[in-house]
Each structure stands twice: as C-alpha cells, then as structure tokens.
mmCIF file of C-alpha atoms in Angstrom:
data_model
loop_
_atom_site.group_PDB
_atom_site.id
_atom_site.type_symbol
_atom_site.label_atom_id
_atom_site.label_comp_id
_atom_site.label_asym_id
_atom_site.label_seq_id
_atom_site.Cartn_x
_atom_site.Cartn_y
_atom_site.Cartn_z
ATOM 1 C CA GLY A 3 -9.436 173.640 -213.107
ATOM 2 C CA ARG A 4 -13.312 174.117 -214.105
ATOM 3 C CA GLU A 5 -14.886 172.087 -216.683
ATOM 4 C CA TRP A 6 -19.035 172.309 -218.382
ATOM 5 C CA LEU A 7 -20.647 169.032 -217.601
ATOM 6 C CA HIS A 8 -23.804 168.201 -220.126
ATOM 7 C CA VAL A 9 -26.903 166.167 -218.698
ATOM 8 C CA HIS A 10 -29.091 165.521 -221.330
ATOM 9 C CA VAL A 11 -32.725 164.583 -220.332
ATOM 10 C CA ALA A 12 -35.833 163.203 -222.845
ATOM 11 C CA ASP A 13 -37.787 166.576 -223.967
ATOM 12 C CA VAL A 14 -41.136 164.385 -222.939
ATOM 13 C CA SER A 15 -43.048 167.412 -222.831
ATOM 14 C CA GLN A 16 -43.434 167.416 -226.667
ATOM 15 C CA TRP A 17 -44.980 164.617 -227.422
ATOM 16 C CA VAL A 18 -47.467 165.125 -223.894
ATOM 17 C CA THR A 19 -48.589 168.440 -224.309
ATOM 18 C CA HIS A 20 -51.214 170.692 -220.858
ATOM 19 C CA ASN A 21 -54.289 168.643 -220.312
ATOM 20 C CA SER A 22 -54.034 166.181 -223.161
ATOM 21 C CA LEU A 23 -55.371 162.836 -223.537
ATOM 22 C CA LEU A 24 -52.074 161.018 -222.586
ATOM 23 C CA ASP A 25 -51.518 163.718 -219.930
ATOM 24 C CA ARG A 26 -54.272 163.117 -218.021
ATOM 25 C CA PHE A 27 -53.541 158.913 -218.759
ATOM 26 C CA ALA A 28 -49.787 159.558 -217.189
ATOM 27 C CA ARG A 29 -51.513 162.040 -214.667
ATOM 28 C CA ASP A 30 -54.015 159.479 -213.054
ATOM 29 C CA ARG A 31 -50.741 157.143 -212.489
ATOM 30 C CA SER A 32 -48.281 160.067 -211.582
ATOM 31 C CA SER A 33 -45.748 157.600 -211.931
ATOM 32 C CA SER A 34 -44.834 153.906 -213.246
ATOM 33 C CA ILE A 35 -44.512 151.087 -211.067
ATOM 34 C CA TYR A 36 -42.873 148.469 -210.944
ATOM 35 C CA LEU A 37 -43.605 145.505 -209.039
ATOM 36 C CA PRO A 38 -42.450 141.511 -209.664
ATOM 37 C CA GLU A 39 -44.187 139.946 -212.201
ATOM 38 C CA LEU A 40 -45.037 143.435 -214.351
ATOM 39 C CA VAL A 41 -44.400 146.945 -215.051
ATOM 40 C CA ALA A 42 -47.492 149.138 -214.837
ATOM 41 C CA PRO A 43 -45.589 152.737 -217.161
ATOM 42 C CA MET A 44 -46.822 155.261 -216.560
ATOM 43 C CA LEU A 45 -46.599 156.603 -220.083
ATOM 44 C CA PRO A 46 -48.268 154.195 -222.998
ATOM 45 C CA VAL A 47 -45.352 151.598 -223.584
ATOM 46 C CA CYS A 48 -44.612 152.820 -227.873
ATOM 47 C CA LEU A 49 -43.813 156.148 -226.540
ATOM 48 C CA ALA A 50 -41.750 155.220 -223.289
ATOM 49 C CA THR A 51 -39.218 152.524 -224.761
ATOM 50 C CA LYS A 52 -39.326 154.042 -228.425
ATOM 51 C CA ALA A 53 -40.132 158.413 -228.843
ATOM 52 C CA LEU A 54 -38.660 158.872 -226.214
ATOM 53 C CA SER A 55 -35.891 156.495 -225.149
ATOM 54 C CA LEU A 56 -32.558 158.383 -226.594
ATOM 55 C CA PHE A 57 -31.344 155.707 -228.514
ATOM 56 C CA GLU A 58 -28.431 155.433 -229.919
ATOM 57 C CA GLY A 59 -27.563 157.670 -233.511
ATOM 58 C CA ILE A 60 -31.405 158.158 -234.083
ATOM 59 C CA PRO A 61 -31.519 162.959 -233.105
ATOM 60 C CA ARG A 62 -35.089 163.153 -229.679
ATOM 61 C CA ASP A 63 -36.145 166.658 -228.627
ATOM 62 C CA ALA A 64 -34.262 166.631 -225.280
ATOM 63 C CA MET A 65 -34.022 168.898 -222.276
ATOM 64 C CA THR A 66 -30.169 169.995 -221.671
ATOM 65 C CA PHE A 67 -29.651 171.413 -218.180
ATOM 66 C CA SER A 68 -25.117 172.096 -218.453
ATOM 67 C CA ALA A 69 -23.684 173.228 -215.314
ATOM 68 C CA LEU A 70 -19.706 174.690 -214.872
ATOM 69 C CA ILE A 71 -17.821 173.369 -211.996
ATOM 70 C CA ASP A 72 -15.635 174.192 -210.725
ATOM 71 C CA ALA A 73 -12.369 172.963 -208.817
ATOM 72 C CA ASP A 74 -13.759 171.648 -206.035
ATOM 73 C CA GLY A 75 -16.817 170.825 -207.661
ATOM 74 C CA ALA A 76 -18.657 173.441 -206.840
ATOM 75 C CA VAL A 77 -21.216 173.982 -209.590
ATOM 76 C CA SER A 78 -20.364 178.409 -210.697
ATOM 77 C CA ASP A 79 -22.166 179.163 -214.198
ATOM 78 C CA TYR A 80 -25.127 176.828 -215.714
ATOM 79 C CA ARG A 81 -27.536 176.613 -218.293
ATOM 80 C CA ILE A 82 -30.917 174.992 -219.052
ATOM 81 C CA PHE A 83 -32.635 174.566 -222.717
ATOM 82 C CA ALA A 84 -34.125 172.530 -225.187
ATOM 83 C CA SER A 85 -32.563 170.511 -227.044
ATOM 84 C CA THR A 86 -32.146 167.748 -230.559
ATOM 85 C CA LEU A 87 -29.387 165.474 -229.735
ATOM 86 C CA GLU A 88 -28.185 161.856 -231.507
ATOM 87 C CA ASN A 89 -26.813 159.992 -228.868
ATOM 88 C CA PRO A 90 -22.747 158.513 -230.184
ATOM 89 C CA ARG A 91 -23.042 155.969 -228.339
ATOM 90 C CA GLN A 92 -25.262 153.532 -226.451
ATOM 91 C CA ILE A 93 -22.791 151.503 -222.999
ATOM 92 C CA THR A 94 -24.112 149.813 -220.538
ATOM 93 C CA TYR A 95 -23.557 149.615 -216.952
ATOM 94 C CA GLN A 96 -20.826 147.269 -217.286
ATOM 95 C CA LYS A 97 -18.269 147.857 -220.172
ATOM 96 C CA VAL A 98 -18.089 151.413 -218.250
ATOM 97 C CA ASP A 99 -16.766 149.574 -215.119
ATOM 98 C CA ASP A 100 -14.761 147.396 -217.544
ATOM 99 C CA PHE A 101 -13.698 150.389 -219.015
ATOM 100 C CA LEU A 102 -12.759 152.010 -216.178
ATOM 101 C CA ASP A 103 -10.732 148.522 -213.847
ATOM 102 C CA ALA A 104 -8.845 147.611 -217.401
ATOM 103 C CA LYS A 105 -7.659 151.854 -217.544
ATOM 104 C CA ASP A 106 -6.827 151.777 -213.744
ATOM 105 C CA ALA A 107 -5.187 148.222 -214.162
ATOM 106 C CA GLY A 108 -2.993 148.949 -217.003
ATOM 107 C CA GLY A 109 -3.775 152.717 -218.493
ATOM 108 C CA TYR A 110 -5.501 153.772 -221.804
ATOM 109 C CA GLU A 111 -3.494 150.776 -223.679
ATOM 110 C CA ASN A 112 -5.272 148.132 -221.111
ATOM 111 C CA ALA A 113 -8.448 149.509 -221.530
ATOM 112 C CA LYS A 114 -8.607 149.567 -225.634
ATOM 113 C CA LYS A 115 -9.509 146.346 -224.383
ATOM 114 C CA VAL A 116 -12.902 147.286 -224.020
ATOM 115 C CA ASN A 117 -15.341 148.362 -226.745
ATOM 116 C CA VAL A 118 -17.159 151.565 -225.608
ATOM 117 C CA GLY A 119 -17.257 153.479 -228.941
ATOM 118 C CA GLY A 120 -14.820 155.859 -228.712
ATOM 119 C CA GLN A 121 -16.029 157.228 -225.873
ATOM 120 C CA GLY A 122 -13.180 156.204 -223.520
ATOM 121 C CA SER A 123 -11.294 159.974 -222.740
ATOM 122 C CA ALA A 124 -15.273 161.080 -222.005
ATOM 123 C CA LEU A 125 -15.917 158.329 -219.916
ATOM 124 C CA VAL A 126 -12.832 158.893 -217.723
ATOM 125 C CA ARG A 127 -13.639 163.087 -218.005
ATOM 126 C CA LEU A 128 -17.134 161.881 -216.958
ATOM 127 C CA TRP A 129 -15.930 160.025 -214.291
ATOM 128 C CA GLU A 130 -13.131 162.727 -212.527
ATOM 129 C CA LEU A 131 -16.112 164.889 -212.580
ATOM 130 C CA ALA A 132 -18.807 162.799 -210.658
ATOM 131 C CA LYS A 133 -15.751 161.908 -207.952
ATOM 132 C CA ARG A 134 -15.472 166.015 -207.534
ATOM 133 C CA ARG A 135 -18.967 166.076 -206.902
ATOM 134 C CA THR A 136 -18.955 163.615 -204.485
ATOM 135 C CA ALA A 137 -16.333 165.333 -202.998
ATOM 136 C CA TYR A 138 -18.264 168.551 -202.979
ATOM 137 C CA ARG A 139 -21.290 167.059 -201.593
ATOM 138 C CA PHE A 140 -20.230 165.004 -198.860
ATOM 139 C CA GLY A 141 -17.979 168.256 -197.694
ATOM 140 C CA ARG A 142 -21.344 169.895 -197.472
ATOM 141 C CA ASN A 143 -22.223 166.337 -194.976
ATOM 142 C CA ALA A 144 -24.288 164.212 -197.980
ATOM 143 C CA PHE A 145 -24.483 161.273 -195.976
ATOM 144 C CA ASP A 146 -23.093 158.249 -198.031
ATOM 145 C CA ILE A 147 -25.401 154.891 -197.398
ATOM 146 C CA THR A 148 -24.944 152.445 -199.616
ATOM 147 C CA LEU A 149 -27.459 148.999 -198.898
ATOM 148 C CA PRO A 150 -27.396 145.981 -200.383
ATOM 149 C CA ARG A 151 -30.325 146.026 -202.895
ATOM 150 C CA SER A 152 -32.241 142.809 -204.808
ATOM 151 C CA ASN A 153 -34.149 141.203 -207.576
ATOM 152 C CA VAL A 154 -37.543 139.843 -207.123
ATOM 153 C CA ARG A 155 -39.475 138.251 -208.777
ATOM 154 C CA LEU A 156 -42.217 135.933 -210.015
ATOM 155 C CA LEU A 157 -41.315 132.805 -211.868
ATOM 156 C CA PRO A 158 -44.814 131.399 -213.679
ATOM 157 C CA SER A 159 -44.614 126.564 -213.307
ATOM 158 C CA ILE A 160 -46.526 123.877 -214.517
ATOM 159 C CA ALA A 161 -48.253 121.604 -212.721
ATOM 160 C CA ALA A 162 -47.977 117.360 -213.536
ATOM 161 C CA ASP A 163 -51.235 117.622 -214.872
ATOM 162 C CA GLY A 164 -50.513 121.170 -217.265
ATOM 163 C CA SER A 165 -52.515 124.232 -215.375
ATOM 164 C CA LYS A 166 -51.105 126.372 -213.359
ATOM 165 C CA GLY A 167 -49.497 125.529 -210.398
ATOM 166 C CA THR A 168 -47.549 127.642 -207.664
ATOM 167 C CA PRO A 169 -45.772 131.263 -209.050
ATOM 168 C CA GLU A 170 -41.356 130.930 -207.404
ATOM 169 C CA LEU A 171 -40.783 133.612 -206.153
ATOM 170 C CA LEU A 172 -36.456 134.004 -207.134
ATOM 171 C CA ILE A 173 -34.152 136.553 -204.907
ATOM 172 C CA ARG A 174 -31.257 136.880 -206.113
ATOM 173 C CA LYS A 175 -28.966 140.275 -205.329
ATOM 174 C CA SER A 176 -29.417 142.482 -207.344
ATOM 175 C CA GLU A 177 -25.913 144.499 -209.405
ATOM 176 C CA ASP A 178 -23.982 146.656 -207.357
ATOM 177 C CA ALA A 179 -25.139 150.563 -206.568
ATOM 178 C CA SER A 180 -21.845 151.215 -205.714
ATOM 179 C CA SER A 181 -19.907 150.635 -208.913
ATOM 180 C CA ARG A 182 -18.751 153.482 -210.683
ATOM 181 C CA SER A 183 -20.606 153.288 -213.822
ATOM 182 C CA ARG A 184 -23.767 154.353 -211.515
ATOM 183 C CA LEU A 185 -22.816 156.319 -209.245
ATOM 184 C CA LEU A 186 -20.934 158.265 -212.146
ATOM 185 C CA VAL A 187 -25.094 158.555 -213.809
ATOM 186 C CA MET A 188 -25.749 159.514 -210.035
ATOM 187 C CA GLU A 189 -24.016 162.593 -210.147
ATOM 188 C CA CYS A 190 -25.197 163.596 -213.227
ATOM 189 C CA MET A 191 -28.308 162.997 -212.047
ATOM 190 C CA LEU A 192 -28.471 164.842 -209.091
ATOM 191 C CA VAL A 193 -26.138 168.714 -211.249
ATOM 192 C CA ALA A 194 -29.751 168.346 -213.201
ATOM 193 C CA GLY A 195 -31.604 168.608 -209.914
ATOM 194 C CA GLU A 196 -29.364 171.158 -208.599
ATOM 195 C CA ILE A 197 -29.250 173.448 -211.561
ATOM 196 C CA ALA A 198 -32.715 172.852 -212.190
ATOM 197 C CA ALA A 199 -33.898 174.043 -208.330
ATOM 198 C CA ARG A 200 -31.629 176.768 -208.706
ATOM 199 C CA TYR A 201 -32.897 178.053 -211.799
ATOM 200 C CA ALA A 202 -36.781 178.326 -210.325
ATOM 201 C CA ALA A 203 -35.584 179.422 -207.326
ATOM 202 C CA GLU A 204 -33.510 182.052 -208.531
ATOM 203 C CA ARG A 205 -36.396 183.376 -210.979
ATOM 204 C CA LYS A 206 -39.162 182.307 -207.978
ATOM 205 C CA LEU A 207 -41.173 179.829 -210.371
ATOM 206 C CA PRO A 208 -43.617 178.129 -208.927
ATOM 207 C CA PHE A 209 -41.619 174.644 -208.908
ATOM 208 C CA ILE A 210 -41.244 171.279 -206.886
ATOM 209 C CA PHE A 211 -39.016 171.279 -204.521
ATOM 210 C CA ARG A 212 -36.988 168.226 -202.841
ATOM 211 C CA CYS A 213 -35.930 168.985 -199.307
ATOM 212 C CA GLN A 214 -34.661 166.972 -196.867
ATOM 213 C CA VAL A 215 -33.970 168.249 -192.625
ATOM 214 C CA PRO A 216 -30.576 167.545 -190.982
ATOM 215 C CA ALA A 217 -30.125 163.944 -189.280
ATOM 216 C CA ALA A 218 -27.340 162.847 -186.513
ATOM 217 C CA LYS A 219 -25.485 160.256 -187.372
ATOM 218 C CA VAL A 220 -24.672 157.180 -186.781
ATOM 219 C CA PRO A 221 -20.858 156.676 -184.905
ATOM 220 C CA PRO A 222 -19.061 153.835 -186.133
ATOM 221 C CA MET A 223 -18.897 151.136 -184.173
ATOM 222 C CA LYS A 224 -16.779 147.844 -183.312
ATOM 223 C CA ILE A 225 -17.868 145.155 -185.400
ATOM 224 C CA ASP A 226 -14.876 142.506 -186.981
ATOM 225 C CA ASP A 227 -16.480 142.482 -190.143
ATOM 226 C CA PRO A 228 -16.272 145.161 -191.994
ATOM 227 C CA GLU A 229 -18.877 144.828 -194.606
ATOM 228 C CA ALA A 230 -21.590 143.869 -191.876
ATOM 229 C CA GLU A 231 -20.512 146.790 -189.984
ATOM 230 C CA SER A 232 -21.127 150.075 -193.455
ATOM 231 C CA VAL A 233 -24.022 147.466 -193.143
ATOM 232 C CA VAL A 234 -25.748 147.619 -189.995
ATOM 233 C CA ARG A 235 -24.615 151.398 -189.995
ATOM 234 C CA ASN A 236 -26.267 152.609 -193.007
ATOM 235 C CA TYR A 237 -29.623 150.814 -191.370
ATOM 236 C CA GLN A 238 -29.716 152.808 -188.710
ATOM 237 C CA GLN A 239 -28.265 156.341 -190.734
ATOM 238 C CA VAL A 240 -31.402 155.188 -192.481
ATOM 239 C CA LEU A 241 -33.596 155.091 -189.454
ATOM 240 C CA LEU A 242 -32.163 157.983 -187.195
ATOM 241 C CA ALA A 243 -32.749 160.106 -191.199
ATOM 242 C CA ARG A 244 -36.192 162.098 -192.141
ATOM 243 C CA ALA A 245 -38.018 161.441 -194.864
ATOM 244 C CA ALA A 246 -37.421 163.955 -198.005
ATOM 245 C CA VAL A 247 -40.199 166.033 -198.789
ATOM 246 C CA SER A 248 -41.485 167.835 -201.817
ATOM 247 C CA MET A 249 -42.385 171.413 -200.698
ATOM 248 C CA PRO A 250 -42.928 174.565 -203.156
ATOM 249 C CA VAL A 251 -39.899 176.806 -201.610
ATOM 250 C CA PRO A 252 -36.008 176.245 -202.189
ATOM 251 C CA SER A 253 -34.639 174.236 -199.252
ATOM 252 C CA ALA A 254 -31.919 172.755 -198.681
ATOM 253 C CA HIS A 255 -31.518 168.760 -198.845
ATOM 254 C CA SER A 256 -29.532 167.457 -196.216
ATOM 255 C CA GLY A 257 -29.411 163.618 -197.514
ATOM 256 C CA LEU A 258 -27.266 165.007 -200.889
ATOM 257 C CA GLY A 259 -25.437 168.232 -199.476
ATOM 258 C CA LEU A 260 -26.676 170.195 -201.562
ATOM 259 C CA PRO A 261 -28.100 173.682 -201.001
ATOM 260 C CA GLN A 262 -31.579 173.447 -203.120
ATOM 261 C CA TYR A 263 -32.726 170.283 -205.231
ATOM 262 C CA ALA A 264 -35.320 169.125 -207.925
ATOM 263 C CA GLN A 265 -36.275 165.878 -209.496
ATOM 264 C CA VAL A 266 -36.155 166.811 -213.198
ATOM 265 C CA THR A 267 -34.340 163.432 -214.638
ATOM 266 C CA SER A 268 -36.875 160.859 -214.947
ATOM 267 C CA PRO A 269 -39.882 162.735 -217.445
ATOM 268 C CA ILE A 270 -40.869 159.447 -218.991
ATOM 269 C CA ARG A 271 -42.255 157.771 -215.058
ATOM 270 C CA ARG A 272 -41.974 160.152 -212.778
ATOM 271 C CA TYR A 273 -44.767 163.044 -213.396
ATOM 272 C CA SER A 274 -43.758 165.626 -211.310
ATOM 273 C CA ASP A 275 -40.622 165.735 -213.301
ATOM 274 C CA LEU A 276 -42.931 165.948 -216.364
ATOM 275 C CA VAL A 277 -44.667 169.143 -215.112
ATOM 276 C CA LEU A 278 -40.949 170.633 -213.622
ATOM 277 C CA HIS A 279 -40.171 170.592 -217.062
ATOM 278 C CA ARG A 280 -43.064 172.787 -218.685
#
C-alpha cells in the first residue's frame, strides 16, 4: 500500500546565512573537493563534521522531505518543512547489509544477531520502499549503470636518510556502490530531489533543476563473462549518454527516470544545494 518516506537533511542555511562571511567563503569554493591525499571542504571542518552532522542522540536542525509512496513507486503527495530531529541510531553501511543478508538467510531471528539498535523493522520497510522506487524509475527507462570504483591514496614514504621519499600510489577497489544499503540511501536522496523540484515547478520558483535528455540504450553483447559484459555495456552507455545539465526551468532527467529533479541532499559540500534550501 501507500507509505510515507521521510528524508532528513542537515539544515545548513540556519548556520550559513545569505552573504555572511561563511556564505562568501562557501560560495567562493562552490563545493568540497576530494583529492587522493586531502579533502578541501566547502565549509570549515568544525561545522561540516560536527555542528552540522546528524549525530546520534543530539538534536539538530534539518530540512525534511516527506513523500507518500504509492504501491507502484510513484509519489502521490509530499511535504517539505523545517524540522528539529534527534538521530536515534547511527548505523554503518556494512551493518545494514549484514542485517538484510541475515534476514534473507534466516528471517528476523537470524537477523537479530546483527546489532542495528532496534531499527531492524524500519530498515526492512526502507528497503522495500527503495525497491519499489527503483522499479518505478526503471519503468520510466532509467539507466542501470554500475561501474567499478576505486580508492586512490598517496602514501608518504621516508628515504633511508630520513628525508621524504617519493609518495607511494595505492589504488584499491572501493566498497560496492551497488550494495543494498547504498542503493537504499540513493533512492532516498532521489525522492528528496524529485519532490523538491516538483515543489519549485508547481510554484514557479526560481530554482536550479538537473535535467538530462534521453540517450539510446546499448544492446546486449555476446561476451562469455557476464561480469565483463556488464562493465563493457555500462561504459558504452556512459559514452552514449548526454551529460546532465543545470537549468532554470524544469525538465525530465532521463538517466534517473524522473519527471523533474534537483540536487538538495548535500548542502554541506555543494553550494547549489545550500542555495536551494534557502
């Protein structure tokens, strides 16, 4: 049946007011920059990783994006409002994956072996809503593109005489971006972006919409290794797809399979998201 999904995002605009010193600092940087050896945050670290983070058990200001999800995954109603919330439990991606895997293997009794702080039933409901949303988007011809990801690190080295040596380049395969916990979070962020764009479009507000025109889909290939075939097809699909663009008028985002979309879930590290929160 229909069920409400609530997505809470830190309300950065309460701290970073328009044209303040902090705002000008963030505007000049425009986004956080992630490099192999360091991160250049858009906002000061004391805010980005402390005062603005939704830590467990600490009341925080937030923007809440609530969507009523129908049985087919469509959003039939929505609410957007400022809120104050207290995160009941911080759970790692791995814990969520372990819990869902344990439930599939042996039901709730088996899943109790994984400590998720009493949030088991909520996680199951969230995963069911995420699957519903994924099916809805794919029904609208969204692209299913999963590519291998890697973590790149530069490790400092010390020469025999004690001086700094040539840094060592370390490349490792990153965590699976297609894990259920990460897909769950992704679908929640997409719901927030869809209803934010819908809110602005219905009220004809000045807004930054993200749009993408349709692209041809790569046909199946004859490669014996299914995993290799998937990687090759997905890379070719990326090459065929037109880049998503920012526009002042609403339009469909074909890659996501959404009628309209805006980025609003990362105001700590992306200035355009902060602007839209305001």
